[in-house]
Amino acid sequence: KTPTKMPKARPTTPAKKAKQRAAAEKSYVDPNTEEQTSDKWGWWYDDEDLLGAIRAGAGDELGLVWVKTKGTPWWPAQRFSIAKFDHKIPDGCFSQLRNVKRDDNLSDIVAYMYFGTGKSEPYKPEIILMKAKTVEERVVSWSEGWKQGYAQVRGDKGGKGRGKYSADIMVGVWDACNMIKDGERKPW
């Protein structure tokens, strides 16, 4: 027998979209920069312009350094002028130094702002003050630290010999590299 009615066409279901991984790239959002960079881990190793700038000393010119303190690995930071930014330094920072107060002569004191501590937004950076004589053994230039491999961290806790600080250091390297790419970016 021939059917008298055409069978109803089954509605075609749209192909299921494959779940996209959480690895979708986000953009770094900083109020001081217009150009955005990827938050994909390790982008700084693939950016030839950035690597050339680091080798040429661009990070050093911006005051970027690696700071070593007791109990932590080498940490990305930026040197800044106490005289210029004194009003932004919390009183608690002065308690790190024995017998030094805000009103003292601070000519032999050096200040550094850490990157990657999660305290830099909204502009509450973590700051360390050091006597100038200790800087020689606890601070190296950005380019020298880069050569020594201080930037080689993974994005998880416990990566590459940096222990629980790995993710924070990675964020710090990311921030500092963004600063090298855009020298107009201000730390405050």
PDB file of C-alpha atoms in Angstrom:
ATOM      1  CA  LYS A   1       0.000   0.000   0.000  1.00  0.00           C
ATOM      2  CA  THR A   2       1.080   3.500  -0.676  1.00  0.00           C
ATOM      3  CA  PRO A   3       0.754   5.863   2.195  1.00  0.00           C
ATOM      4  CA  THR A   4      -1.781   8.581   1.632  1.00  0.00           C
ATOM      5  CA  LYS A   5      -0.209  10.968   4.086  1.00  0.00           C
ATOM      6  CA  MET A   6       3.346  12.128   4.098  1.00  0.00           C
ATOM      7  CA  PRO A   7       5.033  11.294   7.331  1.00  0.00           C
ATOM      8  CA  LYS A   8       5.672  14.292   9.534  1.00  0.00           C
ATOM      9  CA  ALA A   9       9.177  15.504   9.305  1.00  0.00           C
ATOM     10  CA  ARG A  10      10.956  15.215  12.546  1.00  0.00           C
ATOM     11  CA  PRO A  11      12.327  18.468  13.693  1.00  0.00           C
ATOM     12  CA  THR A  12      16.062  18.391  13.499  1.00  0.00           C
ATOM     13  CA  THR A  13      17.745  19.166  16.729  1.00  0.00           C
ATOM     14  CA  PRO A  14      20.612  21.590  16.499  1.00  0.00           C
ATOM     15  CA  ALA A  15      23.975  20.021  17.000  1.00  0.00           C
ATOM     16  CA  LYS A  16      24.992  20.169  20.603  1.00  0.00           C
ATOM     17  CA  LYS A  17      27.659  22.715  21.178  1.00  0.00           C
ATOM     18  CA  ALA A  18      30.808  21.289  22.577  1.00  0.00           C
ATOM     19  CA  LYS A  19      31.502  22.568  26.021  1.00  0.00           C
ATOM     20  CA  GLN A  20      34.199  25.137  25.875  1.00  0.00           C
ATOM     21  CA  ARG A  21      36.887  24.787  28.431  1.00  0.00           C
ATOM     22  CA  ALA A  22      37.471  27.354  31.088  1.00  0.00           C
ATOM     23  CA  ALA A  23      40.707  28.099  29.300  1.00  0.00           C
ATOM     24  CA  ALA A  24      39.020  30.785  27.276  1.00  0.00           C
ATOM     25  CA  GLU A  25      41.276  33.792  27.316  1.00  0.00           C
ATOM     26  CA  LYS A  26      40.309  36.754  29.425  1.00  0.00           C
ATOM     27  CA  SER A  27      41.784  40.190  29.224  1.00  0.00           C
ATOM     28  CA  TYR A  28      43.908  41.923  31.810  1.00  0.00           C
ATOM     29  CA  VAL A  29      41.993  44.974  32.943  1.00  0.00           C
ATOM     30  CA  ASP A  30      44.050  47.806  34.346  1.00  0.00           C
ATOM     31  CA  PRO A  31      42.866  51.396  34.655  1.00  0.00           C
ATOM     32  CA  ASN A  32      46.231  52.699  33.457  1.00  0.00           C
ATOM     33  CA  THR A  33      46.488  50.806  30.186  1.00  0.00           C
ATOM     34  CA  GLU A  34      44.418  50.656  27.074  1.00  0.00           C
ATOM     35  CA  GLU A  35      46.126  47.747  25.372  1.00  0.00           C
ATOM     36  CA  GLN A  36      45.013  44.511  26.971  1.00  0.00           C
ATOM     37  CA  THR A  37      47.065  41.359  27.230  1.00  0.00           C
ATOM     38  CA  SER A  38      46.087  37.751  27.571  1.00  0.00           C
ATOM     39  CA  ASP A  39      45.949  36.072  30.955  1.00  0.00           C
ATOM     40  CA  LYS A  40      47.108  32.815  29.412  1.00  0.00           C
ATOM     41  CA  TRP A  41      49.956  31.558  31.545  1.00  0.00           C
ATOM     42  CA  GLY A  42      53.378  32.090  30.109  1.00  0.00           C
ATOM     43  CA  TRP A  43      52.469  34.577  27.359  1.00  0.00           C
ATOM     44  CA  TRP A  44      55.571  36.523  28.387  1.00  0.00           C
ATOM     45  CA  TYR A  45      57.815  33.731  27.089  1.00  0.00           C
ATOM     46  CA  ASP A  46      56.270  33.947  23.596  1.00  0.00           C
ATOM     47  CA  ASP A  47      56.285  37.730  23.240  1.00  0.00           C
ATOM     48  CA  GLU A  48      59.507  38.504  21.353  1.00  0.00           C
ATOM     49  CA  ASP A  49      59.067  42.258  21.746  1.00  0.00           C
ATOM     50  CA  LEU A  50      58.776  41.863  25.510  1.00  0.00           C
ATOM     51  CA  LEU A  51      61.765  39.516  25.726  1.00  0.00           C
ATOM     52  CA  GLY A  52      63.854  41.933  23.676  1.00  0.00           C
ATOM     53  CA  ALA A  53      62.823  44.793  25.951  1.00  0.00           C
ATOM     54  CA  ILE A  54      63.763  42.774  29.054  1.00  0.00           C
ATOM     55  CA  ARG A  55      67.170  41.926  27.577  1.00  0.00           C
ATOM     56  CA  ALA A  56      67.656  45.602  26.693  1.00  0.00           C
ATOM     57  CA  GLY A  57      66.950  46.623  30.310  1.00  0.00           C
ATOM     58  CA  ALA A  58      63.463  48.146  29.956  1.00  0.00           C
ATOM     59  CA  GLY A  59      62.351  46.577  33.238  1.00  0.00           C
ATOM     60  CA  ASP A  60      65.446  47.870  35.007  1.00  0.00           C
ATOM     61  CA  GLU A  61      64.730  51.401  33.752  1.00  0.00           C
ATOM     62  CA  LEU A  62      61.244  51.197  35.295  1.00  0.00           C
ATOM     63  CA  GLY A  63      62.715  50.211  38.658  1.00  0.00           C
ATOM     64  CA  LEU A  64      61.532  46.596  38.412  1.00  0.00           C
ATOM     65  CA  VAL A  65      63.508  44.202  40.584  1.00  0.00           C
ATOM     66  CA  TRP A  66      63.383  40.826  42.312  1.00  0.00           C
ATOM     67  CA  VAL A  67      63.286  41.004  46.124  1.00  0.00           C
ATOM     68  CA  LYS A  68      64.198  38.146  48.491  1.00  0.00           C
ATOM     69  CA  THR A  69      62.836  38.194  52.012  1.00  0.00           C
ATOM     70  CA  LYS A  70      62.999  35.626  54.773  1.00  0.00           C
ATOM     71  CA  GLY A  71      60.670  32.707  54.094  1.00  0.00           C
ATOM     72  CA  THR A  72      59.701  33.703  50.547  1.00  0.00           C
ATOM     73  CA  PRO A  73      61.186  33.092  47.097  1.00  0.00           C
ATOM     74  CA  TRP A  74      62.461  35.908  44.868  1.00  0.00           C
ATOM     75  CA  TRP A  75      59.479  38.177  44.334  1.00  0.00           C
ATOM     76  CA  PRO A  76      58.720  40.682  41.516  1.00  0.00           C
ATOM     77  CA  ALA A  77      58.611  44.264  42.787  1.00  0.00           C
ATOM     78  CA  GLN A  78      59.195  47.875  41.808  1.00  0.00           C
ATOM     79  CA  ARG A  79      61.401  50.387  43.579  1.00  0.00           C
ATOM     80  CA  PHE A  80      59.782  53.734  44.257  1.00  0.00           C
ATOM     81  CA  SER A  81      60.632  57.043  45.865  1.00  0.00           C
ATOM     82  CA  ILE A  82      59.708  57.360  49.527  1.00  0.00           C
ATOM     83  CA  ALA A  83      59.818  61.146  49.287  1.00  0.00           C
ATOM     84  CA  LYS A  84      57.364  61.209  46.378  1.00  0.00           C
ATOM     85  CA  PHE A  85      54.925  58.573  47.669  1.00  0.00           C
ATOM     86  CA  ASP A  86      55.362  58.905  51.449  1.00  0.00           C
ATOM     87  CA  HIS A  87      51.649  59.628  51.915  1.00  0.00           C
ATOM     88  CA  LYS A  88      50.776  56.272  50.321  1.00  0.00           C
ATOM     89  CA  ILE A  89      52.969  54.147  52.577  1.00  0.00           C
ATOM     90  CA  PRO A  90      50.947  52.600  55.427  1.00  0.00           C
ATOM     91  CA  ASP A  91      52.298  53.268  58.924  1.00  0.00           C
ATOM     92  CA  GLY A  92      52.659  49.528  59.479  1.00  0.00           C
ATOM     93  CA  CYS A  93      55.450  49.387  56.900  1.00  0.00           C
ATOM     94  CA  PHE A  94      57.689  51.455  59.135  1.00  0.00           C
ATOM     95  CA  SER A  95      57.361  48.887  61.917  1.00  0.00           C
ATOM     96  CA  GLN A  96      59.368  46.465  59.741  1.00  0.00           C
ATOM     97  CA  LEU A  97      62.460  48.556  60.440  1.00  0.00           C
ATOM     98  CA  ARG A  98      63.930  48.712  63.906  1.00  0.00           C
ATOM     99  CA  ASN A  99      64.056  52.178  65.421  1.00  0.00           C
ATOM    100  CA  VAL A 100      62.833  53.930  62.252  1.00  0.00           C
ATOM    101  CA  LYS A 101      59.792  56.169  62.222  1.00  0.00           C
ATOM    102  CA  ARG A 102      58.025  58.035  59.431  1.00  0.00           C
ATOM    103  CA  ASP A 103      59.392  61.385  60.620  1.00  0.00           C
ATOM    104  CA  ASP A 104      63.032  60.229  60.696  1.00  0.00           C
ATOM    105  CA  ASN A 105      65.581  60.959  57.989  1.00  0.00           C
ATOM    106  CA  LEU A 106      64.740  58.237  55.463  1.00  0.00           C
ATOM    107  CA  SER A 107      67.644  58.855  53.079  1.00  0.00           C
ATOM    108  CA  ASP A 108      69.106  55.397  53.765  1.00  0.00           C
ATOM    109  CA  ILE A 109      65.746  53.613  53.365  1.00  0.00           C
ATOM    110  CA  VAL A 110      64.648  52.001  50.085  1.00  0.00           C
ATOM    111  CA  ALA A 111      61.006  51.159  49.308  1.00  0.00           C
ATOM    112  CA  TYR A 112      59.616  48.416  47.066  1.00  0.00           C
ATOM    113  CA  MET A 113      56.061  47.599  46.031  1.00  0.00           C
ATOM    114  CA  TYR A 114      55.379  43.906  45.478  1.00  0.00           C
ATOM    115  CA  PHE A 115      53.498  42.694  42.416  1.00  0.00           C
ATOM    116  CA  GLY A 116      51.081  39.759  42.547  1.00  0.00           C
ATOM    117  CA  THR A 117      50.007  39.997  46.160  1.00  0.00           C
ATOM    118  CA  GLY A 118      46.382  40.672  45.272  1.00  0.00           C
ATOM    119  CA  LYS A 119      46.535  43.838  47.335  1.00  0.00           C
ATOM    120  CA  SER A 120      47.298  46.245  44.517  1.00  0.00           C
ATOM    121  CA  GLU A 121      43.653  46.830  43.653  1.00  0.00           C
ATOM    122  CA  PRO A 122      42.083  49.100  44.567  1.00  0.00           C
ATOM    123  CA  TYR A 123      45.540  50.595  45.021  1.00  0.00           C
ATOM    124  CA  LYS A 124      46.499  48.998  48.313  1.00  0.00           C
ATOM    125  CA  PRO A 125      49.884  47.572  47.395  1.00  0.00           C
ATOM    126  CA  GLU A 126      52.052  45.537  49.682  1.00  0.00           C
ATOM    127  CA  ILE A 127      55.174  47.525  50.426  1.00  0.00           C
ATOM    128  CA  ILE A 128      58.484  46.586  51.982  1.00  0.00           C
ATOM    129  CA  LEU A 129      61.036  49.045  53.306  1.00  0.00           C
ATOM    130  CA  MET A 130      64.718  48.119  53.578  1.00  0.00           C
ATOM    131  CA  LYS A 131      67.856  49.784  54.792  1.00  0.00           C
ATOM    132  CA  ALA A 132      70.079  50.587  51.824  1.00  0.00           C
ATOM    133  CA  LYS A 133      72.908  48.346  53.075  1.00  0.00           C
ATOM    134  CA  THR A 134      70.707  45.222  52.932  1.00  0.00           C
ATOM    135  CA  VAL A 135      69.532  45.882  49.370  1.00  0.00           C
ATOM    136  CA  GLU A 136      72.763  44.516  47.894  1.00  0.00           C
ATOM    137  CA  GLU A 137      72.130  40.992  49.164  1.00  0.00           C
ATOM    138  CA  ARG A 138      68.334  40.921  48.899  1.00  0.00           C
ATOM    139  CA  VAL A 139      67.556  42.661  45.592  1.00  0.00           C
ATOM    140  CA  VAL A 140      68.583  41.919  41.990  1.00  0.00           C
ATOM    141  CA  SER A 141      67.690  43.777  38.807  1.00  0.00           C
ATOM    142  CA  TRP A 142      64.766  42.590  36.695  1.00  0.00           C
ATOM    143  CA  SER A 143      66.971  41.501  33.802  1.00  0.00           C
ATOM    144  CA  GLU A 144      69.385  39.585  36.062  1.00  0.00           C
ATOM    145  CA  GLY A 145      66.531  37.822  37.874  1.00  0.00           C
ATOM    146  CA  TRP A 146      64.995  36.928  34.504  1.00  0.00           C
ATOM    147  CA  LYS A 147      68.296  35.335  33.436  1.00  0.00           C
ATOM    148  CA  GLN A 148      68.426  33.427  36.730  1.00  0.00           C
ATOM    149  CA  GLY A 149      64.956  31.977  36.041  1.00  0.00           C
ATOM    150  CA  TYR A 150      63.023  33.687  38.835  1.00  0.00           C
ATOM    151  CA  ALA A 151      60.064  34.169  36.471  1.00  0.00           C
ATOM    152  CA  GLN A 152      59.712  30.438  35.795  1.00  0.00           C
ATOM    153  CA  VAL A 153      56.684  29.534  37.848  1.00  0.00           C
ATOM    154  CA  ARG A 154      53.503  27.606  37.231  1.00  0.00           C
ATOM    155  CA  GLY A 155      50.038  28.937  37.893  1.00  0.00           C
ATOM    156  CA  ASP A 156      49.175  26.491  40.642  1.00  0.00           C
ATOM    157  CA  LYS A 157      50.085  26.290  44.278  1.00  0.00           C
ATOM    158  CA  GLY A 158      53.238  24.305  44.740  1.00  0.00           C
ATOM    159  CA  GLY A 159      54.781  24.760  41.314  1.00  0.00           C
ATOM    160  CA  LYS A 160      58.410  24.863  40.207  1.00  0.00           C
ATOM    161  CA  GLY A 161      60.031  25.001  43.616  1.00  0.00           C
ATOM    162  CA  ARG A 162      58.234  28.166  44.695  1.00  0.00           C
ATOM    163  CA  GLY A 163      55.822  26.388  47.030  1.00  0.00           C
ATOM    164  CA  LYS A 164      52.616  28.052  48.050  1.00  0.00           C
ATOM    165  CA  TYR A 165      53.638  31.318  46.401  1.00  0.00           C
ATOM    166  CA  SER A 166      53.688  30.090  42.780  1.00  0.00           C
ATOM    167  CA  ALA A 167      50.334  31.511  41.711  1.00  0.00           C
ATOM    168  CA  ASP A 168      51.032  34.863  43.355  1.00  0.00           C
ATOM    169  CA  ILE A 169      54.472  35.137  41.779  1.00  0.00           C
ATOM    170  CA  MET A 170      52.981  34.272  38.400  1.00  0.00           C
ATOM    171  CA  VAL A 171      50.467  37.113  38.783  1.00  0.00           C
ATOM    172  CA  GLY A 172      53.342  39.395  39.786  1.00  0.00           C
ATOM    173  CA  VAL A 173      55.353  38.460  36.704  1.00  0.00           C
ATOM    174  CA  TRP A 174      52.245  39.061  34.602  1.00  0.00           C
ATOM    175  CA  ASP A 175      51.751  42.540  36.141  1.00  0.00           C
ATOM    176  CA  ALA A 176      55.410  43.483  35.755  1.00  0.00           C
ATOM    177  CA  CYS A 177      55.528  42.300  32.135  1.00  0.00           C
ATOM    178  CA  ASN A 178      52.434  44.369  31.367  1.00  0.00           C
ATOM    179  CA  MET A 179      54.241  47.338  32.860  1.00  0.00           C
ATOM    180  CA  ILE A 180      57.254  46.732  30.603  1.00  0.00           C
ATOM    181  CA  LYS A 181      54.953  46.555  27.575  1.00  0.00           C
ATOM    182  CA  ASP A 182      53.374  49.868  28.607  1.00  0.00           C
ATOM    183  CA  GLY A 183      55.976  52.042  30.344  1.00  0.00           C
ATOM    184  CA  GLU A 184      53.365  54.715  31.078  1.00  0.00           C
ATOM    185  CA  ARG A 185      51.553  52.418  33.497  1.00  0.00           C
ATOM    186  CA  LYS A 186      51.779  53.804  37.014  1.00  0.00           C
ATOM    187  CA  PRO A 187      52.061  51.599  40.099  1.00  0.00           C
ATOM    188  CA  TRP A 188      49.710  53.763  42.159  1.00  0.00           C
TER     189      TRP A 188
END
